[in-house]
Coordinates of C-alpha atoms and ligand atoms in Angstrom, one line a residue:
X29 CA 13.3 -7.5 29.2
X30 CA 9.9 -8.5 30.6
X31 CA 10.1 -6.3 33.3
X32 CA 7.7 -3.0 32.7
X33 CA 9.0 0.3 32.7
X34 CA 7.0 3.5 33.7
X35 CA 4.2 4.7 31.2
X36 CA 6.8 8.2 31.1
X37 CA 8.8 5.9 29.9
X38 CA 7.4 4.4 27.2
X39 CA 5.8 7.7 25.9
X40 CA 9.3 8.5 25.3
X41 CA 10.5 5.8 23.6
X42 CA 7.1 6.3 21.6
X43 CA 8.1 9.6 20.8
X44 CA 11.7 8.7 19.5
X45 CA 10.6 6.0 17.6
X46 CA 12.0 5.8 13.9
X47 CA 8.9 4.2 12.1
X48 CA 9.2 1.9 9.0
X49 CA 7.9 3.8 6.2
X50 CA 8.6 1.2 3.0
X51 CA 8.6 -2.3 2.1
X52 CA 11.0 -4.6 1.8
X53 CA 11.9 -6.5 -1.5
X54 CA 15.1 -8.1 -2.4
X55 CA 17.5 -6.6 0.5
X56 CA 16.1 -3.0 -0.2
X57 CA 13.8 -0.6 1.1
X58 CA 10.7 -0.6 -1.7
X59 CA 8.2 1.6 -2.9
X60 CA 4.9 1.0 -4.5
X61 CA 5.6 0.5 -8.3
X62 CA 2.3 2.9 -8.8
X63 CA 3.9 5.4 -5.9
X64 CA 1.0 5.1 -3.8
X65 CA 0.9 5.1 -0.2
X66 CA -1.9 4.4 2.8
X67 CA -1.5 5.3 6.0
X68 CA -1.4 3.4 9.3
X69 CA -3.0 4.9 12.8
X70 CA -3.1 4.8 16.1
X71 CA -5.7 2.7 17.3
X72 CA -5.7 4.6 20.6
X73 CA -6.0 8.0 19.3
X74 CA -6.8 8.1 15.7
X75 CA -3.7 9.8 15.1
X76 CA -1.5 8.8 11.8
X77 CA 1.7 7.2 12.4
X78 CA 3.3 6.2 9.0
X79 CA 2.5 6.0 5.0
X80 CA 3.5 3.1 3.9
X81 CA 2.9 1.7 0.2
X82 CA 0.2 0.8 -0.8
X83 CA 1.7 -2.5 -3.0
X84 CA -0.1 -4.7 -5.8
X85 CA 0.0 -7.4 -8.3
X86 CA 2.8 -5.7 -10.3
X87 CA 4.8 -5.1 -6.7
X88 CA 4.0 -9.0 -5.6
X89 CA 5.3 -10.0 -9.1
X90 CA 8.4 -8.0 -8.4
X91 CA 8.7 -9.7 -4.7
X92 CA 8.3 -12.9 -5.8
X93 CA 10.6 -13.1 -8.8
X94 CA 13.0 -12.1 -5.9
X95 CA 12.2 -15.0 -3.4
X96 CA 12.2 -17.4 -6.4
X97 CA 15.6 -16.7 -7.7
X98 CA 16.7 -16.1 -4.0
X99 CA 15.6 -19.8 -3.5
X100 CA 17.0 -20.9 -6.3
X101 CA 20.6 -20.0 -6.2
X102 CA 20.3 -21.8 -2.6
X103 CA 21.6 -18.8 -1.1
X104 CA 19.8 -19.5 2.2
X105 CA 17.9 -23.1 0.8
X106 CA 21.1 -24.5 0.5
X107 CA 22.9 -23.5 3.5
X108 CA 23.6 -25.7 5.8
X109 CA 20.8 -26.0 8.5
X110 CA 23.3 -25.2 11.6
X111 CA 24.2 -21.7 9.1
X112 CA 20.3 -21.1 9.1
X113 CA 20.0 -21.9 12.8
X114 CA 23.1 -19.2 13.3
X115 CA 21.6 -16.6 11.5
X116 CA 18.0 -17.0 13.1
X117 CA 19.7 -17.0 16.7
X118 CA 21.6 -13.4 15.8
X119 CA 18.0 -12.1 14.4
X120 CA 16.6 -13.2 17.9
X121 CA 19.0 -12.1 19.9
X122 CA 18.9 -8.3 17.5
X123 CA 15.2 -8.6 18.4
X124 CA 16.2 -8.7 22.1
X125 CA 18.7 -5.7 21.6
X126 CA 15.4 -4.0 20.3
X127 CA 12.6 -5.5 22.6
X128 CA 11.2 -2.3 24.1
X129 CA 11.4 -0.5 20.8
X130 CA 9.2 -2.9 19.2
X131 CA 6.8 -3.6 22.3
X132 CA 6.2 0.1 21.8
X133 CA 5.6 0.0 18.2
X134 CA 3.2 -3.1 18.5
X135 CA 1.6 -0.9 20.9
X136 CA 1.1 1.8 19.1
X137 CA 0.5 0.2 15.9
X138 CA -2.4 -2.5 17.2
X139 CA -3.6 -0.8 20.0
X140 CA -2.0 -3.5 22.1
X141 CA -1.8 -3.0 26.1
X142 CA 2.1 -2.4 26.5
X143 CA 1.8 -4.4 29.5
X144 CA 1.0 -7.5 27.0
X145 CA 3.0 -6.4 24.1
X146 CA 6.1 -6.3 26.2
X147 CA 5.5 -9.4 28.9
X148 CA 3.7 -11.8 25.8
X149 CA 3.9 -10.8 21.9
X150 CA 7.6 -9.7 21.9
X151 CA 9.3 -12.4 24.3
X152 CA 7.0 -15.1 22.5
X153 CA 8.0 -14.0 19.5
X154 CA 11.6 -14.4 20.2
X155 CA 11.3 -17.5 21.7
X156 CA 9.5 -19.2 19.1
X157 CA 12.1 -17.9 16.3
X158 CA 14.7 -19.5 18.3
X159 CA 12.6 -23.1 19.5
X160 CA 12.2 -23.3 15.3
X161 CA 16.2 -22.2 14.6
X162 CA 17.1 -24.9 17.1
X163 CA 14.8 -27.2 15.8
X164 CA 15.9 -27.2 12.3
X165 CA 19.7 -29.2 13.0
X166 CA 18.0 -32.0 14.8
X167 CA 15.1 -33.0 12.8
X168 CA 16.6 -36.2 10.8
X169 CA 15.1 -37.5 7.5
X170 CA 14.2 -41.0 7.2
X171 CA 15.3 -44.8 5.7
X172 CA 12.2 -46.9 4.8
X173 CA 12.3 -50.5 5.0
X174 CA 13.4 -52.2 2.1
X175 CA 15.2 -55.3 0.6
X176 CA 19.2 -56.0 0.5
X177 CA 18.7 -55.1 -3.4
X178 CA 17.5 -51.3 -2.5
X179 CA 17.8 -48.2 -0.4
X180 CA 15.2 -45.8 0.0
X181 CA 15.5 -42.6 1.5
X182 CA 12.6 -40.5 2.6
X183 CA 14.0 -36.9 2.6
X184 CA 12.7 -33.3 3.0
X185 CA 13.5 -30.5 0.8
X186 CA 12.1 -26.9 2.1
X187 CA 9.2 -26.3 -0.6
X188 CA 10.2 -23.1 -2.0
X189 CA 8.6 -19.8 -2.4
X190 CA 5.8 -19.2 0.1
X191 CA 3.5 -16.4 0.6
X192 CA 2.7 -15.2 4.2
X193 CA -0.5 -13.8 4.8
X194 CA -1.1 -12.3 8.2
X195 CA -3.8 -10.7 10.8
X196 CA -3.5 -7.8 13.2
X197 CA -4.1 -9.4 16.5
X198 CA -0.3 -10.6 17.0
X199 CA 1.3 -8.6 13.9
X200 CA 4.4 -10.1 15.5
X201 CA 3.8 -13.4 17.4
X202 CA 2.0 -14.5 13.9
X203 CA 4.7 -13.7 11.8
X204 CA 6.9 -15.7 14.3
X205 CA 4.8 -18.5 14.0
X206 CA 5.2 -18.4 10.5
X207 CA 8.8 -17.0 9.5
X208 CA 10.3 -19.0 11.9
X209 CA 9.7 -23.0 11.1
X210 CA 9.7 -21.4 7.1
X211 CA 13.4 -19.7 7.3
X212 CA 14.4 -22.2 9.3
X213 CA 13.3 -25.3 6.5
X214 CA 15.0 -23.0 4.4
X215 CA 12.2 -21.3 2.0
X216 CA 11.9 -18.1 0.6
X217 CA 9.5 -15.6 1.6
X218 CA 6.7 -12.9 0.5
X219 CA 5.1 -11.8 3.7
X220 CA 1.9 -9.4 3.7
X221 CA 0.9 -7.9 7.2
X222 CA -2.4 -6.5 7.9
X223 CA -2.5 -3.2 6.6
X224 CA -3.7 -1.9 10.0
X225 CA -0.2 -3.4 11.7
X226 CA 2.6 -3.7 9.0
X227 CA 5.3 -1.9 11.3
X228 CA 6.5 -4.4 13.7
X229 CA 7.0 -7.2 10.1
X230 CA 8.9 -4.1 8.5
X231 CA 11.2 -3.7 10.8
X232 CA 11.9 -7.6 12.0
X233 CA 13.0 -7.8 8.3
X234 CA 15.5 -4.8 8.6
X235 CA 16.2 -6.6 12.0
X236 CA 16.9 -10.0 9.5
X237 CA 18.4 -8.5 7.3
X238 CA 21.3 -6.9 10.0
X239 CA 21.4 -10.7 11.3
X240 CA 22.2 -12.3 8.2
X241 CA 19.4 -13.8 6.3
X242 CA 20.4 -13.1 2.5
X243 CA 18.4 -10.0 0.4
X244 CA 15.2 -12.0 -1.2
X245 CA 14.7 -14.2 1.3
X246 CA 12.5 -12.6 3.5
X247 CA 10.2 -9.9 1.7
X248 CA 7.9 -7.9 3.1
X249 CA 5.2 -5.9 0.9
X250 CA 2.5 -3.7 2.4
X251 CA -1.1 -3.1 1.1
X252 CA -4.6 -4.5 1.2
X253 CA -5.5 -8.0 1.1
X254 CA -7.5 -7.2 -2.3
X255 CA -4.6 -5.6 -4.1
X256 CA -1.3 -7.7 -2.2
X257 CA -3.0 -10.6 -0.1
X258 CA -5.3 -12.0 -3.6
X259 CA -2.0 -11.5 -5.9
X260 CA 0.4 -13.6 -3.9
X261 CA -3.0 -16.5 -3.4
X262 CA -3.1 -16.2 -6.9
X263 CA 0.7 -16.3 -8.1
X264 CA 1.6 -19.0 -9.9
X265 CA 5.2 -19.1 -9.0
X266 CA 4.4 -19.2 -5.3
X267 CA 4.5 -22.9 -3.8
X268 CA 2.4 -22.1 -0.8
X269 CA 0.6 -19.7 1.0
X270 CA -0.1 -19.8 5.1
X271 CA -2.8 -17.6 6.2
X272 CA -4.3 -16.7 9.4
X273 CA -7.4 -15.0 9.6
X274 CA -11.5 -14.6 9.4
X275 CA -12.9 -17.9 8.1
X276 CA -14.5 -16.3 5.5
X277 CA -10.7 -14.7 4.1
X278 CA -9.4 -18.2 4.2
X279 CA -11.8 -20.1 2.3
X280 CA -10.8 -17.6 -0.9
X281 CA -7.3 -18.8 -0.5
X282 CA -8.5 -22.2 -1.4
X283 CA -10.2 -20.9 -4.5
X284 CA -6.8 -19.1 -5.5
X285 CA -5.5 -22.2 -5.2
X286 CA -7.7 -24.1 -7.2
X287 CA -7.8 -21.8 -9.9
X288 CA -4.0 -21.2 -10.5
X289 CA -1.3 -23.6 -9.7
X290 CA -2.9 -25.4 -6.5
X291 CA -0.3 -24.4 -4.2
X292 CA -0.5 -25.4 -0.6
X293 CA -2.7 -24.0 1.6
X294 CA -2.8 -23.7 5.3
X295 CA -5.1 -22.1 7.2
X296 CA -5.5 -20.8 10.4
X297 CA -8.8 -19.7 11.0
X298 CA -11.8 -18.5 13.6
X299 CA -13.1 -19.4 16.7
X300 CA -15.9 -19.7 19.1
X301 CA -14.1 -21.4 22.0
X302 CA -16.3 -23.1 24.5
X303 CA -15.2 -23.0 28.3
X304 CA -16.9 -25.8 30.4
X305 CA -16.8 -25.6 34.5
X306 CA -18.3 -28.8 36.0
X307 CA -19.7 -28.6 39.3
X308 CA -16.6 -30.3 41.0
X309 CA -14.4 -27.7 40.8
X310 CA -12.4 -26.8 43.6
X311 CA -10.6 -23.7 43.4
X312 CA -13.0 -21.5 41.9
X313 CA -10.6 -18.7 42.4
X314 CA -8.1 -20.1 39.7
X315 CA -11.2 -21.7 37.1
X316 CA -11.9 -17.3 37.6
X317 CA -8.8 -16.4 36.7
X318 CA -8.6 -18.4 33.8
X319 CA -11.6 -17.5 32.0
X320 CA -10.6 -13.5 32.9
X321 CA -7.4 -14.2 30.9
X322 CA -9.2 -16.0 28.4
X323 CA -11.7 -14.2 27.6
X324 CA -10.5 -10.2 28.1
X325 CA -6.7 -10.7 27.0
X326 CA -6.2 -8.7 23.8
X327 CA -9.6 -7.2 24.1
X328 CA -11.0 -10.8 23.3
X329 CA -9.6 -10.1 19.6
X330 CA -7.7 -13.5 20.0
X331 CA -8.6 -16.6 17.7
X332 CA -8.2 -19.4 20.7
X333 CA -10.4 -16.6 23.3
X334 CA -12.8 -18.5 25.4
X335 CA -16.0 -17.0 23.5
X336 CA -18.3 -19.2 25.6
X337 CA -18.4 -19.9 29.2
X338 CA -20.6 -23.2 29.9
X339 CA -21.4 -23.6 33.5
X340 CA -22.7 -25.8 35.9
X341 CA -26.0 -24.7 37.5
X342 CA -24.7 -25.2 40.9
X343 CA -21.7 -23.4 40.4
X344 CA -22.7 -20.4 38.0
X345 CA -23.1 -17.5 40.6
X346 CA -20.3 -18.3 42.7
X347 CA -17.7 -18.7 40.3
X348 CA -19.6 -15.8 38.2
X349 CA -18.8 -13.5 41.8
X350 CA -15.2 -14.1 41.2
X351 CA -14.6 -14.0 37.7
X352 CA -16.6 -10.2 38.2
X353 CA -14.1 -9.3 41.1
X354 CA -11.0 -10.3 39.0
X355 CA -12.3 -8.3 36.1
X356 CA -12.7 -5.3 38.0
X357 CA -9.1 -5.0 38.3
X358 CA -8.7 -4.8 34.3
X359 CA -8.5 -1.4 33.8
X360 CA -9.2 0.3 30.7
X361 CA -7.7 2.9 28.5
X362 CA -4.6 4.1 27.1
X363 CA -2.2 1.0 25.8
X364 CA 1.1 2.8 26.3
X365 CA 0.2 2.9 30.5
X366 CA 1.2 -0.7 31.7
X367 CA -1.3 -0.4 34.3
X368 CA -4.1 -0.7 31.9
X369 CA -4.7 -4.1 30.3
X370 CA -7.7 -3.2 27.8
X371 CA -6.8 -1.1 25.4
X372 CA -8.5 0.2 22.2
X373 CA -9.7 -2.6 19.6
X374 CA -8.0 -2.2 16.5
X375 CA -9.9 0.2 14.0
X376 CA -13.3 1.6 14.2
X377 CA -14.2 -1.1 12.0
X378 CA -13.7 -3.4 14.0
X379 CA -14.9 -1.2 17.1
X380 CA -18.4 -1.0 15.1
X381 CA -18.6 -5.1 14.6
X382 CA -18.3 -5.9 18.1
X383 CA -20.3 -3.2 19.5
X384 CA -23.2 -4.4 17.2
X385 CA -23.2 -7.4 19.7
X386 CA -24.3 -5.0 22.5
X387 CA -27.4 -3.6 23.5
X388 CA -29.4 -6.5 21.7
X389 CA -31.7 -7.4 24.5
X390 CA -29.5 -10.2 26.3
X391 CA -29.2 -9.7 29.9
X392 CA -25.6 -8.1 30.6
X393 CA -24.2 -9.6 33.9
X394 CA -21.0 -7.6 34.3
X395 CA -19.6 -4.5 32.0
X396 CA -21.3 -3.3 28.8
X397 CA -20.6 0.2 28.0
X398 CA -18.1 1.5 25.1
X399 CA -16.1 4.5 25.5
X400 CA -14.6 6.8 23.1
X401 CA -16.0 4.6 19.9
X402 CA -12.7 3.1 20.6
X403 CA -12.9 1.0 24.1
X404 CA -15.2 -1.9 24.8
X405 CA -15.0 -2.6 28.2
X406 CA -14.8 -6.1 29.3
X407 CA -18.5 -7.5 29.3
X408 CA -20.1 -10.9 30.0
X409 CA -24.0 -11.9 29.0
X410 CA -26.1 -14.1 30.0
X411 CA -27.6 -16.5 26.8
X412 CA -30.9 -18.3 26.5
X413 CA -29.2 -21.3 24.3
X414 CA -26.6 -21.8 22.2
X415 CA -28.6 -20.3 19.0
X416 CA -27.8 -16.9 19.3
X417 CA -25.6 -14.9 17.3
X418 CA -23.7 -13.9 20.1
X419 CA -23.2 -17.8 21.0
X420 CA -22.8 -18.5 17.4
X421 CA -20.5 -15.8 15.6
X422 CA -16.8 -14.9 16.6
X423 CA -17.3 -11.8 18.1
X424 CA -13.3 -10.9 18.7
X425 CA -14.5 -8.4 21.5
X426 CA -13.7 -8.5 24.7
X427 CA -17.8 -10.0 25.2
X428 CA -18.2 -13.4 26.9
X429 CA -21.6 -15.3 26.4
X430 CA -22.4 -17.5 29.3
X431 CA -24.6 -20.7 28.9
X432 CA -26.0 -22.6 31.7
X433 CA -25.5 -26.6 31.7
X434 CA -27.0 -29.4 34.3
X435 CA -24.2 -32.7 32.9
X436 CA -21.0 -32.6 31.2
X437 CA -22.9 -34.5 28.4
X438 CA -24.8 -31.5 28.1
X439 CA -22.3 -29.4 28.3
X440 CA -19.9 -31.1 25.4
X441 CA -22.9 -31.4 23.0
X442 CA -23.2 -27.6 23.2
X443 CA -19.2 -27.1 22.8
X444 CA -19.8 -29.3 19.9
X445 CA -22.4 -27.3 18.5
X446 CA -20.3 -24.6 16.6
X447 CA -19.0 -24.4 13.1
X448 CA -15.4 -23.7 14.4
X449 CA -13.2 -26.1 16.7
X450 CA -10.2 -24.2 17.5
X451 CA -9.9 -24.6 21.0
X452 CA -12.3 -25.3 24.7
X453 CA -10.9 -25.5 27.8
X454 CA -12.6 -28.0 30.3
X455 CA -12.5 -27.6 34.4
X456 CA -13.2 -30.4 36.9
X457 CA -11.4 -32.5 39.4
X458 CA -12.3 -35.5 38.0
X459 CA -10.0 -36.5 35.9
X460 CA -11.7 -39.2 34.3
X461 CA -14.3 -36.9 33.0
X462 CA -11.5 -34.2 31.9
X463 CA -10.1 -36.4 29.7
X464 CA -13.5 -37.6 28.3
X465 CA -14.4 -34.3 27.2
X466 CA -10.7 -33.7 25.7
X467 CA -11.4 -36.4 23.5
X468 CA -15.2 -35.8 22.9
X469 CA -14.5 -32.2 21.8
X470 CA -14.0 -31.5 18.3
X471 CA -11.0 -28.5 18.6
X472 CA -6.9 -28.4 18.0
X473 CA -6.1 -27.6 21.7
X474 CA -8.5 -29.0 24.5
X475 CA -6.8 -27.5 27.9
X476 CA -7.7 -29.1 31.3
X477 CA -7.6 -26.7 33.9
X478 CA -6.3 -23.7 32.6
X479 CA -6.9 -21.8 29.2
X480 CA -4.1 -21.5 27.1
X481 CA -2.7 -23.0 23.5
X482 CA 0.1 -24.7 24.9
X483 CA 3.6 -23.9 24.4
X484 CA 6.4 -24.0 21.3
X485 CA 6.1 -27.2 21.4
X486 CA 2.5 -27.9 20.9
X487 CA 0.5 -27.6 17.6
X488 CA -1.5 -25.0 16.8
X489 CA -4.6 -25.0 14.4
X490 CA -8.3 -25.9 14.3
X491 CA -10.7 -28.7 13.5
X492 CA -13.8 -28.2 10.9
X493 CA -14.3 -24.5 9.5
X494 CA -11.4 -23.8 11.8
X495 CA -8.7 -24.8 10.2
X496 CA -6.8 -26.5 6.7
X497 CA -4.0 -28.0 6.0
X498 CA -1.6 -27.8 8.6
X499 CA -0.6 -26.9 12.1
X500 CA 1.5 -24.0 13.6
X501 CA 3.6 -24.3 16.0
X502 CA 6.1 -27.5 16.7
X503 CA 7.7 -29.9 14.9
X504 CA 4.9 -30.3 13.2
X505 CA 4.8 -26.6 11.7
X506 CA 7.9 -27.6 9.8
X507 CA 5.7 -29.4 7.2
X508 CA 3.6 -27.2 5.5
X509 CA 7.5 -25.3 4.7
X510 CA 8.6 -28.9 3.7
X511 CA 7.7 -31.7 1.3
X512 CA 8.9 -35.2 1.2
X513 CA 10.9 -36.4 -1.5
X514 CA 11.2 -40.3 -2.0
X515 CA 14.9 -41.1 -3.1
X516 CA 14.7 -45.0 -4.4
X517 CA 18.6 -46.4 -5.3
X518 CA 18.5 -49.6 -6.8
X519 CA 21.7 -51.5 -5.2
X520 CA 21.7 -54.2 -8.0
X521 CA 25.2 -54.8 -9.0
X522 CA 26.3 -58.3 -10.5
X523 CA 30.2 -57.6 -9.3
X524 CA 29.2 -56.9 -6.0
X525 CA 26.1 -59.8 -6.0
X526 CA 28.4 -61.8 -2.9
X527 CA 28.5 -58.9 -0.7
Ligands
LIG610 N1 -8.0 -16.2 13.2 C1 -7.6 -15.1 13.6 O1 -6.6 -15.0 14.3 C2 -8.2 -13.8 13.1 C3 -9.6 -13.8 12.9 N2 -10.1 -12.6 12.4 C4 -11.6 -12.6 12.3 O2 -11.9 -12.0 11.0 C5 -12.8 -10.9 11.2 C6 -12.5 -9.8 10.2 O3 -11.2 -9.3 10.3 P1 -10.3 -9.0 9.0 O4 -9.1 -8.2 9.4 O5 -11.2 -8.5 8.0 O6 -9.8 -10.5 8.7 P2 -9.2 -11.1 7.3 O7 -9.2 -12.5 7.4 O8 -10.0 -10.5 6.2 O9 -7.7 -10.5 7.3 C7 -6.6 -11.3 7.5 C8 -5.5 -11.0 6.4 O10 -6.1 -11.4 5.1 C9 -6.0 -10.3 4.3 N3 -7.1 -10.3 3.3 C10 -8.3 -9.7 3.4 N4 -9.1 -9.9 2.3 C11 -8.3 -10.7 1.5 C12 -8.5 -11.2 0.2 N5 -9.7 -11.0 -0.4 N6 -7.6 -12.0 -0.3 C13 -6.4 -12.2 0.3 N7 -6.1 -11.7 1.5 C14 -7.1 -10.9 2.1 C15 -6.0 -9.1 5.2 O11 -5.5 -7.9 4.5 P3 -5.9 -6.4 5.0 O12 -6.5 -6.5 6.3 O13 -4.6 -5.7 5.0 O14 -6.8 -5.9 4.0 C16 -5.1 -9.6 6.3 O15 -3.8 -9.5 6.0 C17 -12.5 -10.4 12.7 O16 -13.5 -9.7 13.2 C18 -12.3 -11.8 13.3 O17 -13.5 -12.3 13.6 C19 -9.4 -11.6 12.1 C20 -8.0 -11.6 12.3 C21 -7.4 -12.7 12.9
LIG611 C1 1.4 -16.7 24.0 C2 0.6 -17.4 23.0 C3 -0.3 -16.6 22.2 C4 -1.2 -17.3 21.3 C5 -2.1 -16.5 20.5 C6 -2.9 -17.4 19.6 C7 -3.7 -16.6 18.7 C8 -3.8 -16.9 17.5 C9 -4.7 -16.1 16.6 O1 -5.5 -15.3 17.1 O2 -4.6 -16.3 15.4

């Protein structure tokens, strides 16, 4: 499925394309309760592609009384895990069936270069639903240690209705990351895309829905984060709510929590990844190719993008040389030909914030220039220090600030210096030192040698303002969809006392 077609050819799938055009609540197509609608655009062209409704509390009320009593009856809680795993594996394998449909619609929704919707976001996104569906028959609850006289059991039960609350820079790959260790541990779900890039969620839950997972168990409701995204924080019959997002988004969702029923809260937040390349490097053609992938993929609108490069004196302009000769060979411009790999960033909105971190005096070392009021083509600065704004704030541009170090010491004290620790990467061929840093920097992932968030089987999430709560990704993504239940049995029994 990875393998590109022509850009012919996916301009005619783009034509043919039957778009979602409703929510989905309890097993059925849904409609606002109010009746009204927004619309959702091309990034690349402006042009509208769907209405979809424009949901709110009275339309999360309605979605959640349906995951409740969908939870409930245990019509998917209560299944056996190797059911669940069954059904997940038929809604991957549907999502196969479908892959260049929805590559296309990612596309066209997000402004996504085909070329990464269909070699990266769908076949991750497939992979990790089934990694989690596999997981889910293997993971064993526990026996603590106790006396002859006792048993305790340490078991998890999925922890019931849980609200989904998702950004537009991997409408799908995030909802993976989420639906698939929560469906697998058995919850119920109330899913809110982006409003930007709701298509590719609507139509994975027609996809589920074809595969087997039960009407109300996976609910999708379109809509703004005011009027859907607040509701579902606030609901006090949700259990738990995972959000990935700004920062500044995330923080609310702890003061939803606090003032209604203190459900669980996860959080996946910002970023301002630091990229340190130690004078020792020896393939400087790699370290380049790296930090190209880092920093451009997505149009930099990635929470784990390396943000900062910090370099070695001695090894700034050569490497720099490189990484300018790689870029070149990005080219930029319409998403739907898979020989571009930037394409438009993902509203005007958003187009306006990162531009407003060009043309501010800093000395531009490679790209610059916006096209369109759509494109920003991949651009690296040079930076005083590490008190900028463009060193300091996540930019989610394709805009690398590069800061000049003489030690590593130097170098991790200014990774350090950020409010975010998401991920770094660190480059050198000592490994000694690599290893140092991995422990001296305060992030999730620390990568040695390449840039990259590991695999399925890796956590995902962030130290300080970062992160809360939890972890994507892994075994360990299974518990913020679980909680532990301690099941104490007293054996005491005077007729059996000699046994
Ligand atoms: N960590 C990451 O992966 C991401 C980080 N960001 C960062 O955030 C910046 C702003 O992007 P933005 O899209 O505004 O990010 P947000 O964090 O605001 O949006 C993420 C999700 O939260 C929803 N949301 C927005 N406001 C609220 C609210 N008051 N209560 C509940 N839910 C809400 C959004 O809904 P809706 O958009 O439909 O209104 C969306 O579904 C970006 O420039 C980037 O720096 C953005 C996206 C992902
Ligand atoms: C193939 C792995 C892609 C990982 C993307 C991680 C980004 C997360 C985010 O921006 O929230």
């Amino acid at each position: 499925m990875s393998e590109l077609l022509t850009k012919t050819a996916y301009q005619q799938l783009a034509q043919g394309l039957k778009l979602p055009t409703q929510a989905i609540v309890n097993g059925e197509p849904y409609v606002a309760a109010c009746g009204a609608t927004f619309s959702t655009s091309n990034p690349a062209t402006g042009e509208v592609l769907a209405q979809l409704p424009a949901c709110d509390a009275q339309d999360v009320d309605v979605a959640v009384a349906a995951a409740r009593a969908a939870f409930d009856d245990g019509r998917w809680s209560r299944q056996h895990p190797t059911a669940r795993k069954h059904v997940l594996l038929r809604l991957a394998e549907l999502m196969e069936a479908n892959a260049h449909e929805l590559a296309v619609m990612e596309s066209l929704d997000s402004g996504k270069t085909v070329f990464d919707t269909q070699t990266v976001d769908v076949p991750e996104t497939i992979h990790c639903l089934r990694w989690h569906a596999e997981a889910i028959d293997k993971i064993y609850d526990q026996v603590a240690p106790a006396s002859n006289q006792h048993m305790a059991m340490v078991v998890r039960e999925p922890i019931g209705v849980v609200g989904l609350v998702l950004p537009w820079n991997f409408p799908l790959l995030m909802l993976a990351w989420k639906i698939g260790p929560a469906l697998a541990a058995g919850c119920s779900l109330v899913v809110k895309p982006a409003a930007e890039t709701s298509l590719t969620a609507l139509r994975v839950a027609q996809l589920a829905l074809e595969a087997g997972v039960p009407a109300g168990v996976l609910n999708v409701i379109t809509g703004s984060g005011s009027a859907v995204g607040e509701p579902i924080g606030r609901h006090m019959d949700v259990d738990a709510v995972s959000f990935t997002g700004s920062t500044a988004t995330g923080r609310r969702f702890l003061k939803y929590a606090a003032e209604s029923n203190l459900k669980e809260v996860v959080l996946e937040l910002g970023g301002k990844n630091p990229c340190i390349v130690m004078d020792d490097v020896t393939d400087l053609d790699a370290v380049a190719a790296h930090i190209v992938n880092g920093s451009f993929w997505n149009m930099g609108q990635n929470c784990s993008a390396i943000s900062r490069l910090i370099v070695h004196k001695d090894v700034k302009q050569a490497l720099l040389q490189k990484v300018f000769k790689l870029a070149d060979a990005w080219r930029v411009g319409d998403p739907l030909d898979p020989e571009h790999r930037v394409g438009p960033l993902v509203s005007p909105a958003h187009f306006a914030k990162v531009k407003s971190f060009l043309g501010t005096g800093e000395k531009v070392l490679y790209g610059g220039k916006t096209s369109d009021e759509r494109y920003v083509e991949p651009t690296i600065l040079d930076i005083e220090h590490n008190g900028v704004r463009h060193a300091r704030e996540e930019i989610f541009g394709p805009i690398l600030a590069v800061l000049t170090v003489e030690s590593l010491q130097e170098a991790v004290a200014i990774a350090n210096d950020t409010e975010y620790g998401l991920t770094a990467s660190v480059f050198t061929a000592n490994g000694t030192r690599a290893l140092r840093a991995a422990r001296a920097i305060k992030a999730g992932t620390v990568t040695i040698n390449a840039f990259g968030e590991g695999d399925s089987t890796t956590p995902f999430g962030g130290y300080k303002q970062s992160g809360f709560g939890g972890r994507d990704k892994s075994v360990h993504a299974h518990d913020q969809y679980t909680q532990l239940k301690t099941i104490w049995l007293d054996l005491t029994d005077n007729e059996a006392a000699n046994i």
